[in-house]
PDB file of C-alpha atoms in Angstrom:
ATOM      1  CA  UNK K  91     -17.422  24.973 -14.130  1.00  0.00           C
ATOM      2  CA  UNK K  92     -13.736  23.953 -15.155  1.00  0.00           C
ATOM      3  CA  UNK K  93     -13.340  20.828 -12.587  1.00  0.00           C
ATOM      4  CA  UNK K  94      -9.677  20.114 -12.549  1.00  0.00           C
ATOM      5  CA  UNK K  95      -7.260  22.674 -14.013  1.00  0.00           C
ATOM      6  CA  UNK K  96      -3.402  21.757 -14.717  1.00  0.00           C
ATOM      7  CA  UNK K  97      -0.928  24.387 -15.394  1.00  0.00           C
ATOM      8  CA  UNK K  98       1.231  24.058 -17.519  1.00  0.00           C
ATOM      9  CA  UNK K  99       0.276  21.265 -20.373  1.00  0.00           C
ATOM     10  CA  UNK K 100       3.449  20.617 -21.764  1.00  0.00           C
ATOM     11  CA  UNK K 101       7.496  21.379 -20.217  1.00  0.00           C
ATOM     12  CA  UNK K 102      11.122  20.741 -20.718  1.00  0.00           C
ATOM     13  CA  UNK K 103      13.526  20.805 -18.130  1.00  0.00           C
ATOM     14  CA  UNK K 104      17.239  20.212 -18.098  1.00  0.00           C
ATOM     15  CA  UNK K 105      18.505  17.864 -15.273  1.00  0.00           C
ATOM     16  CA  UNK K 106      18.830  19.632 -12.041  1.00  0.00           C
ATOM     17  CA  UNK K 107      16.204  22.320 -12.816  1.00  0.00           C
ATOM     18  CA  UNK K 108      13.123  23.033 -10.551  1.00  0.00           C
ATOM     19  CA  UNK K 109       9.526  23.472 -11.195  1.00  0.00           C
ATOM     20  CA  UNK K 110       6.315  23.289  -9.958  1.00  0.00           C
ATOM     21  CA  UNK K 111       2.975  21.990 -11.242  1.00  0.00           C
ATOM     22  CA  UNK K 112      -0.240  23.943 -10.617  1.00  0.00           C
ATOM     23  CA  UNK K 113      -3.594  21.622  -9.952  1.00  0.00           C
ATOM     24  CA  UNK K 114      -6.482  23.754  -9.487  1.00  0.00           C
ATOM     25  CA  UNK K 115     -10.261  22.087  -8.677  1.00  0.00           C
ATOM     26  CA  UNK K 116     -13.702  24.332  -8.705  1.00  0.00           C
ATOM     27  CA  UNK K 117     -15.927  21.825  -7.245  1.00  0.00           C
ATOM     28  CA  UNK K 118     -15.342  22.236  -3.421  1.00  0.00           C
ATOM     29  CA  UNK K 119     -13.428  18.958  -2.738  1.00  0.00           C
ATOM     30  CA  UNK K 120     -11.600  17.782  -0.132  1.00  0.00           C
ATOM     31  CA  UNK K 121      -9.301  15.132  -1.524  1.00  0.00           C
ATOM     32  CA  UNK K 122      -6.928  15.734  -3.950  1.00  0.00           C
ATOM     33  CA  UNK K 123      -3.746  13.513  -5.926  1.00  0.00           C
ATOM     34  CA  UNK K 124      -1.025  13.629  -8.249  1.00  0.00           C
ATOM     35  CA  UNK K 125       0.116  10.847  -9.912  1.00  0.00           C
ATOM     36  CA  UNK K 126       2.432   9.946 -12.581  1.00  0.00           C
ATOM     37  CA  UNK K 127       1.835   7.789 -16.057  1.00  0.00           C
ATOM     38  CA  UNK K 128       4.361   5.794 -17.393  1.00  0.00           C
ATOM     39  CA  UNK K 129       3.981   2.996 -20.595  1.00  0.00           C
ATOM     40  CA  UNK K 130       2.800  -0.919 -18.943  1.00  0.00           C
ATOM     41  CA  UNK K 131       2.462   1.032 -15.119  1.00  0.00           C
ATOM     42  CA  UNK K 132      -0.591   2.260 -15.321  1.00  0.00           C
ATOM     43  CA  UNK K 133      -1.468   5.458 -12.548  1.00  0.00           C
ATOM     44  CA  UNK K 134       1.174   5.781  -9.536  1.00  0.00           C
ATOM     45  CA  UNK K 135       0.265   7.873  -6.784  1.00  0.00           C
ATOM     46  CA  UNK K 136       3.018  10.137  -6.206  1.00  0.00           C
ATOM     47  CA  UNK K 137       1.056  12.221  -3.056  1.00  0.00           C
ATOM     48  CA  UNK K 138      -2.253  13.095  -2.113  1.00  0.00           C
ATOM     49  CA  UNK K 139      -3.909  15.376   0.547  1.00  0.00           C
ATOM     50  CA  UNK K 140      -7.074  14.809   2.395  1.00  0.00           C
ATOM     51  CA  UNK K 141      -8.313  18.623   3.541  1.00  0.00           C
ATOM     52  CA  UNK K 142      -6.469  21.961   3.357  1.00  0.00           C
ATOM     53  CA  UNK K 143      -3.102  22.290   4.874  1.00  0.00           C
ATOM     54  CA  UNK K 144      -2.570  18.384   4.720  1.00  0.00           C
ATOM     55  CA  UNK K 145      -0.572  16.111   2.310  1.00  0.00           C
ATOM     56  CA  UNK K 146       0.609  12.622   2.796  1.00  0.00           C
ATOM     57  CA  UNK K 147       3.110  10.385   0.368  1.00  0.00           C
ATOM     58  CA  UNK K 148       1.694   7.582  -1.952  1.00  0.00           C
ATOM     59  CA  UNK K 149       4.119   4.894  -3.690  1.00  0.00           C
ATOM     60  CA  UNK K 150       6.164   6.985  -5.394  1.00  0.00           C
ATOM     61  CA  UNK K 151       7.182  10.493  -3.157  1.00  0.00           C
ATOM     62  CA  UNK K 152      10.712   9.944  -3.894  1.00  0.00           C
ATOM     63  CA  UNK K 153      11.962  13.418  -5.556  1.00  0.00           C
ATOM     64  CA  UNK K 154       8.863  15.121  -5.382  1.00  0.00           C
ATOM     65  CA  UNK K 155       6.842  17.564  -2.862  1.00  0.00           C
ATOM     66  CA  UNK K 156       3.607  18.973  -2.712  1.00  0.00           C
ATOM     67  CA  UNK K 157       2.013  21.867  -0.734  1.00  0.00           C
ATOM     68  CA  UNK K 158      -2.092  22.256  -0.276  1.00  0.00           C
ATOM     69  CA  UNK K 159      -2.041  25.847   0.927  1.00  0.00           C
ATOM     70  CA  UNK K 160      -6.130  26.801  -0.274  1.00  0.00           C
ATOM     71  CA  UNK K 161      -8.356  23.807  -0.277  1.00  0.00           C
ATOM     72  CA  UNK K 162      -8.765  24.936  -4.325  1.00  0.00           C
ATOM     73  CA  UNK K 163      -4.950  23.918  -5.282  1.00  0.00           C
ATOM     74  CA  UNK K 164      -2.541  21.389  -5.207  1.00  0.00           C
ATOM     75  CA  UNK K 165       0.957  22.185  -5.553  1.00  0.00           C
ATOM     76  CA  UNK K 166       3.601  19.374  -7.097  1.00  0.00           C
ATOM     77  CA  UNK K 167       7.356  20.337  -6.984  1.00  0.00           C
ATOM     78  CA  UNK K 168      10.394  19.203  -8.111  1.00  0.00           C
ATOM     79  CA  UNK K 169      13.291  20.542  -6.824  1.00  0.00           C
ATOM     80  CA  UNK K 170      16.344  18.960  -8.799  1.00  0.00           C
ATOM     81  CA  UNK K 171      14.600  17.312 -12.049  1.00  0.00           C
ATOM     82  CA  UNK K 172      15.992  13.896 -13.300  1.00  0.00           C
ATOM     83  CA  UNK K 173      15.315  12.306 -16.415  1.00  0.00           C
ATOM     84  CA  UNK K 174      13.442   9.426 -14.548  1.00  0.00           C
ATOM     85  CA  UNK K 175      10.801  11.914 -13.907  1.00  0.00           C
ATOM     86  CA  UNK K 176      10.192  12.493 -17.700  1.00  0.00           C
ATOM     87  CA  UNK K 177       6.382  11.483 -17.314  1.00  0.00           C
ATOM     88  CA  UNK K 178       2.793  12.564 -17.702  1.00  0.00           C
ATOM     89  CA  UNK K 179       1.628  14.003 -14.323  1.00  0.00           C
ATOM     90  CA  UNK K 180      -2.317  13.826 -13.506  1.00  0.00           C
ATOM     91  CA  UNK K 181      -3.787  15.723 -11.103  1.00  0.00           C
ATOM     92  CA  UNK K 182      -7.100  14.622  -9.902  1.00  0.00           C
ATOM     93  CA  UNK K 183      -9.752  15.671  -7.025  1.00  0.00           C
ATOM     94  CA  UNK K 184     -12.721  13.458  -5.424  1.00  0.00           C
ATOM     95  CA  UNK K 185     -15.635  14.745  -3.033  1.00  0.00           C
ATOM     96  CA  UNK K 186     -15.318  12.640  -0.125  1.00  0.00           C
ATOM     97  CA  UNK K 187     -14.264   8.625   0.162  1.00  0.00           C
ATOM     98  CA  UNK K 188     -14.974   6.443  -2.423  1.00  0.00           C
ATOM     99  CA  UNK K 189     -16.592   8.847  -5.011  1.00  0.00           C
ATOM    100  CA  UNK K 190     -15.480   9.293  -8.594  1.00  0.00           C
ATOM    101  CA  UNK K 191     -12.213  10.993  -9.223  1.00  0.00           C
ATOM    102  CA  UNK K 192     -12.016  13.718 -11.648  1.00  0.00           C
ATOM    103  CA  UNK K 193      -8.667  14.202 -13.038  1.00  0.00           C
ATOM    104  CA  UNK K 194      -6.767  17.120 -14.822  1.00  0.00           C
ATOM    105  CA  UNK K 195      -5.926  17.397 -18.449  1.00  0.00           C
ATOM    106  CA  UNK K 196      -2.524  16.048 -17.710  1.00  0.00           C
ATOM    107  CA  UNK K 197       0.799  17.910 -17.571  1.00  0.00           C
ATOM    108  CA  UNK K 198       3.786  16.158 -19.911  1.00  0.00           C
ATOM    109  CA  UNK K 199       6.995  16.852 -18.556  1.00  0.00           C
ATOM    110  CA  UNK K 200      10.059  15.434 -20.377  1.00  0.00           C
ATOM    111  CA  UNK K 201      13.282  15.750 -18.665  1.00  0.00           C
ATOM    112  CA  UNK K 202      16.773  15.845 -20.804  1.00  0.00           C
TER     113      UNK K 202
ATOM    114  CA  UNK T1361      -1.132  -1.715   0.668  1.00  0.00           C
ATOM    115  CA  UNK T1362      -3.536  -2.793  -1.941  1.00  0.00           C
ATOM    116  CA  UNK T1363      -2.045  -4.778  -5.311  1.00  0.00           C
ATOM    117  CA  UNK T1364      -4.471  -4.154  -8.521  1.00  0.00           C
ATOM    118  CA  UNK T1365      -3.599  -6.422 -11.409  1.00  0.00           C
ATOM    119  CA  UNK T1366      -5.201  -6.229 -14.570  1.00  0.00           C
ATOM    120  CA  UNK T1367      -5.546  -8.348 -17.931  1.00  0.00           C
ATOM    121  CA  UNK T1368      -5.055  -8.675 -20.561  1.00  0.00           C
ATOM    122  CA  UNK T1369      -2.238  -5.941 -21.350  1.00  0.00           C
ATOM    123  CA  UNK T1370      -3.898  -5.630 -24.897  1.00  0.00           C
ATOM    124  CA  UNK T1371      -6.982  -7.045 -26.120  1.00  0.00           C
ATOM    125  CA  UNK T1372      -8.354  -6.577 -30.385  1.00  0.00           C
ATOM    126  CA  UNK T1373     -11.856  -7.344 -31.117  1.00  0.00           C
ATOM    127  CA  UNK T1374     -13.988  -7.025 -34.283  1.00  0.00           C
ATOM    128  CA  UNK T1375     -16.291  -4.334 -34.144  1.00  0.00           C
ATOM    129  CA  UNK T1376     -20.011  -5.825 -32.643  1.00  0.00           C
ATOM    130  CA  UNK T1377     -17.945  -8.530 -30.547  1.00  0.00           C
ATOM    131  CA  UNK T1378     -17.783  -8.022 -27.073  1.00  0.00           C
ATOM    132  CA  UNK T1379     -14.811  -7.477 -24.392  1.00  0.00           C
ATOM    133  CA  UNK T1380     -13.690  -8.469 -21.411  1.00  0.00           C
ATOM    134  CA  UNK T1381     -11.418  -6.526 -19.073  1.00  0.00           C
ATOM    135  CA  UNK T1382     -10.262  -8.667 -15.780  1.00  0.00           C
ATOM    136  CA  UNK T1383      -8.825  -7.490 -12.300  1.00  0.00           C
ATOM    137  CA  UNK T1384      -8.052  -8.928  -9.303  1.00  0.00           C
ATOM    138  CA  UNK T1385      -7.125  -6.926  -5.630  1.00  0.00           C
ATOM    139  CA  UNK T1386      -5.482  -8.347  -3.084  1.00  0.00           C
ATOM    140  CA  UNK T1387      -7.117  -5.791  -0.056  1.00  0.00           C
ATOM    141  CA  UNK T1388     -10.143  -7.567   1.069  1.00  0.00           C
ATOM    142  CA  UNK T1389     -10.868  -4.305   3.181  1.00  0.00           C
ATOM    143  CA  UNK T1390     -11.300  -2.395  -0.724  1.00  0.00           C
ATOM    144  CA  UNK T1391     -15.027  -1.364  -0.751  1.00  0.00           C
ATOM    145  CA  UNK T1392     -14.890   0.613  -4.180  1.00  0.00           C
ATOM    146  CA  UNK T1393     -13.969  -0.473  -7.679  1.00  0.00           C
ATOM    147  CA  UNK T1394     -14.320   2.068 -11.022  1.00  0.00           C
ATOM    148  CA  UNK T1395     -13.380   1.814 -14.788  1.00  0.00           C
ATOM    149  CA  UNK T1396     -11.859   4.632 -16.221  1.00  0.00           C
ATOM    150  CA  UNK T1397     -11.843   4.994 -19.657  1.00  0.00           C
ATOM    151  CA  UNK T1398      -8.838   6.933 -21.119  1.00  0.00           C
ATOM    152  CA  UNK T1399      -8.780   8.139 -25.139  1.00  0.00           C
ATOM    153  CA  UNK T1400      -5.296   8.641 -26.515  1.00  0.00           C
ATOM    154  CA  UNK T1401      -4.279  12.238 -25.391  1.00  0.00           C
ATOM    155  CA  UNK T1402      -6.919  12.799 -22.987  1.00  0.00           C
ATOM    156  CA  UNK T1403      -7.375  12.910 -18.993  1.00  0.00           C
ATOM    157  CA  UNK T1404      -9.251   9.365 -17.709  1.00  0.00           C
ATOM    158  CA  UNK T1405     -13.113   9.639 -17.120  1.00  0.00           C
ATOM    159  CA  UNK T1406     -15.128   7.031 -15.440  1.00  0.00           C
ATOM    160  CA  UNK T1407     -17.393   4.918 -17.183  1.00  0.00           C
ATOM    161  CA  UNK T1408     -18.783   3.019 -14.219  1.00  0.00           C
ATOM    162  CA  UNK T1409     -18.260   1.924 -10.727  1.00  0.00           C
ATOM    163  CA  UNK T1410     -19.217  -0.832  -8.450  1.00  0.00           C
ATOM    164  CA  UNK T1411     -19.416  -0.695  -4.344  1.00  0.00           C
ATOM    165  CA  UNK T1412     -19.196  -4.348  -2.668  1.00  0.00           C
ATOM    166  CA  UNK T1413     -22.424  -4.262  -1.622  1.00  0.00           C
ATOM    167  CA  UNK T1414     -23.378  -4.825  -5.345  1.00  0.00           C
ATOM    168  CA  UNK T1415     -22.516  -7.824  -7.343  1.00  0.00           C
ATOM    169  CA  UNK T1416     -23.143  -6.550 -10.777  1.00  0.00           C
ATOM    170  CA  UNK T1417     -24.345  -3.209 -12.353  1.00  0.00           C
ATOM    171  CA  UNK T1418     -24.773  -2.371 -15.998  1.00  0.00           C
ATOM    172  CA  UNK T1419     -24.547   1.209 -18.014  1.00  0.00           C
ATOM    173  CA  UNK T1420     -26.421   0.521 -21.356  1.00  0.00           C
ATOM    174  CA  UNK T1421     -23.419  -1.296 -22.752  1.00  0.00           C
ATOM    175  CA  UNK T1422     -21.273  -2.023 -19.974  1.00  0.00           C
ATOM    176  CA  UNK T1423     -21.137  -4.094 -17.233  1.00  0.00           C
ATOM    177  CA  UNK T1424     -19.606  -4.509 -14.277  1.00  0.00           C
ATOM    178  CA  UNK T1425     -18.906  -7.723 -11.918  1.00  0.00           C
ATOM    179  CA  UNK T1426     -17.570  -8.448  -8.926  1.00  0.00           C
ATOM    180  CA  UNK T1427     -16.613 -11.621  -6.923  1.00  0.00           C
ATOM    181  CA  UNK T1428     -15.632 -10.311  -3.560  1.00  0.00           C
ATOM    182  CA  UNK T1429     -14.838 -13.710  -2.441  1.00  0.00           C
ATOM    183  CA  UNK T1430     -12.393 -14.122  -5.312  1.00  0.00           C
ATOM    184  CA  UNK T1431     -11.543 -10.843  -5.037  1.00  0.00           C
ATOM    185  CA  UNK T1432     -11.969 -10.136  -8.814  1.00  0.00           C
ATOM    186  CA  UNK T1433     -13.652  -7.889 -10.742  1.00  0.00           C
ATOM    187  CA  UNK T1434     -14.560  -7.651 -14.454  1.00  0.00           C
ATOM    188  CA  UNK T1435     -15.602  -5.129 -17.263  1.00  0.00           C
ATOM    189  CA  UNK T1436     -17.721  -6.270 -20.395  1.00  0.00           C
ATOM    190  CA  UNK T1437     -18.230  -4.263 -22.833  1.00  0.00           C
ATOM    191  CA  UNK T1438     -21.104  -5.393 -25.540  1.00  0.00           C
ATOM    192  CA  UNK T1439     -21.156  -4.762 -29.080  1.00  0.00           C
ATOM    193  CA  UNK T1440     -18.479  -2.414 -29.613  1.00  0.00           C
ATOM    194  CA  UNK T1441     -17.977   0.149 -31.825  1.00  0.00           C
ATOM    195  CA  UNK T1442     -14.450   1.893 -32.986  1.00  0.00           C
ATOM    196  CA  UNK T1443     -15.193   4.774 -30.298  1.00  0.00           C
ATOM    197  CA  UNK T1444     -14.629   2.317 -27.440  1.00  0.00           C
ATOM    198  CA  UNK T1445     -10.755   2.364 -28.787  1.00  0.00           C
ATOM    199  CA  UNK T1446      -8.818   3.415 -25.633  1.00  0.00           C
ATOM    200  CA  UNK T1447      -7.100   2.184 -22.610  1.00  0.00           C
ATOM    201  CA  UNK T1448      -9.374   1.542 -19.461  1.00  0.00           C
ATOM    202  CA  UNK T1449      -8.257   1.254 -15.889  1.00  0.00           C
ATOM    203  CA  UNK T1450      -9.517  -0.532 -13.124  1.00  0.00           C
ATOM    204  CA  UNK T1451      -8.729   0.848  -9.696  1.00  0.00           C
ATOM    205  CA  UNK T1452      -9.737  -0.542  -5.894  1.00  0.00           C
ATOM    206  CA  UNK T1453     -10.262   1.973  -3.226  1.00  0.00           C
ATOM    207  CA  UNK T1454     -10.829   1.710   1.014  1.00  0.00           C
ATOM    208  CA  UNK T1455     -12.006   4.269   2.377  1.00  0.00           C
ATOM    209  CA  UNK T1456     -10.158   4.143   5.681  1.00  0.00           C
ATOM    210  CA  UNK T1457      -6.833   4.718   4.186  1.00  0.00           C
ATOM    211  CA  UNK T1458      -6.628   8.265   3.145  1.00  0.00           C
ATOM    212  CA  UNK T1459      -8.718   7.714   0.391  1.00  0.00           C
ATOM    213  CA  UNK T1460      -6.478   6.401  -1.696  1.00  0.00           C
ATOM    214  CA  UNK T1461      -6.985   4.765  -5.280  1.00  0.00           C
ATOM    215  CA  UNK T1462      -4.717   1.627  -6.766  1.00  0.00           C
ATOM    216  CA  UNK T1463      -4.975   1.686 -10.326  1.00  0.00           C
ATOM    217  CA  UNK T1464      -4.423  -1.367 -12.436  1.00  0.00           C
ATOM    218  CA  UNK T1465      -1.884  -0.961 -14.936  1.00  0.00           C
ATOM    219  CA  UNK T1466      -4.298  -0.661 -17.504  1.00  0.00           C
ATOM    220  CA  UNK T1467      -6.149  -2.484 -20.832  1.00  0.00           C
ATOM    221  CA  UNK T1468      -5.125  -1.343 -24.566  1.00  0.00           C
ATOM    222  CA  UNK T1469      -8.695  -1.915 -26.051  1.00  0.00           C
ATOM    223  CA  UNK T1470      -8.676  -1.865 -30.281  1.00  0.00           C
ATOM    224  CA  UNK T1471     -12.103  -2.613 -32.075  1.00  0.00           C
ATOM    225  CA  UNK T1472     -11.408  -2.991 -35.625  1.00  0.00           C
ATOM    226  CA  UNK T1473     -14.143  -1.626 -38.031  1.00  0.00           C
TER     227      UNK T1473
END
């Protein structure tokens, strides 16, 4: 049992470059969440997605999107990279409403 | 939406002392209120939780409050030990609202041996 999966760990990008950030969960649940960590702001909530097929934007969608094709993943993208996005990016996954949240290993993403 | 504020930003205590991690919400709708507990590096785990139904709950050596009227809630931790070294997070959660968690900007926790 793996839980939450992130993929990849670390990653550079150049300003203007595109990527996307794999979150993969193994324990069946419906809600998952990305957020973003930045020193003194604790966890933003960039978007989340309450069943397959739906996502929704949390405080801080600007310059991001996300796709929830299989209930299993959670896709994060960013099409044109700026260095305001340099960040650590958590994925995380809970059961139903107001259970624990089980978060990813963290993806660093440094933008120059 | 729901405003978490936490304190203190930082917080050192002497190894056996205990700690106190304070947060207040603004959402009086906010049913659900966990610690996580994050080690330098890693991905945050919870430590404990509290519904607001429940006015306290304790884990061994933590503890959890919380004054619904206030709309605060509190983590104490009891005779620490180095290992408790991290940053912890409060969050508030409602569950009408797309499930959605508001973190607390979080608690830089140092026991010193």
């Amino acid at each position: 049992n793996a839980g939450v999966t992130q993929t990849p760990k670390f990653r550079v990008l150049k300003t203007g470059q595109s990527m996307t950030l794999l979150c993969a969960q193994d324990m069946n649940h419906e809600y998952m969440y990305w957020y973003r960590q930045d020193p003194g702001m604790g966890l933003r909530l960039i978007h989340y997605s309450v069943g397959e097929g739906t996502t929704a934007k949390g405080e801080v969608p600007d310059g991001y999107n996300v796709s929830r094709l299989k209930k299993q993943n959670f896709l994060l993208g960013l099409e044109s990279a700026a260095p305001s996005q340099t960040s650590v990016y958590f994925c995380a996954s809970t059961r139903t409403g107001g259970t624990e949240a089980f978060f990813g290993q963290g993806t660093r993403l440094t933008v120059v | 939406g729901e405003n978490v504020e936490q304190h203190p930003s930082t917080l050192s205590v002497q190894e056996g002392d205990s700690a106190v991690i304070k947060c207040t919400y603004s959402d009086s709708a906010s049913n659900y209120f966990p610690w996580y507990k994050q080690e330098l590096g890693k991905r945050p785990q919870l430590i404990i939780d509290i519904r607001s139904n429940v006015g306290e709950k304790k884990d061994q050596r933590i503890a959890v409050t919380l004054n619904k009227t206030a709309k605060h809630f509190s983590l104490h931790i009891t005779e620490t030990q180095p290992e408790d070294s991290a940053v912890y997070f409060c969050a508030a959660h409602r569950s009408n609202t797309g499930n959605q968690f508001y973190f607390g900007t979080g608690t830089s926790l140092t026991v010193i041996p």
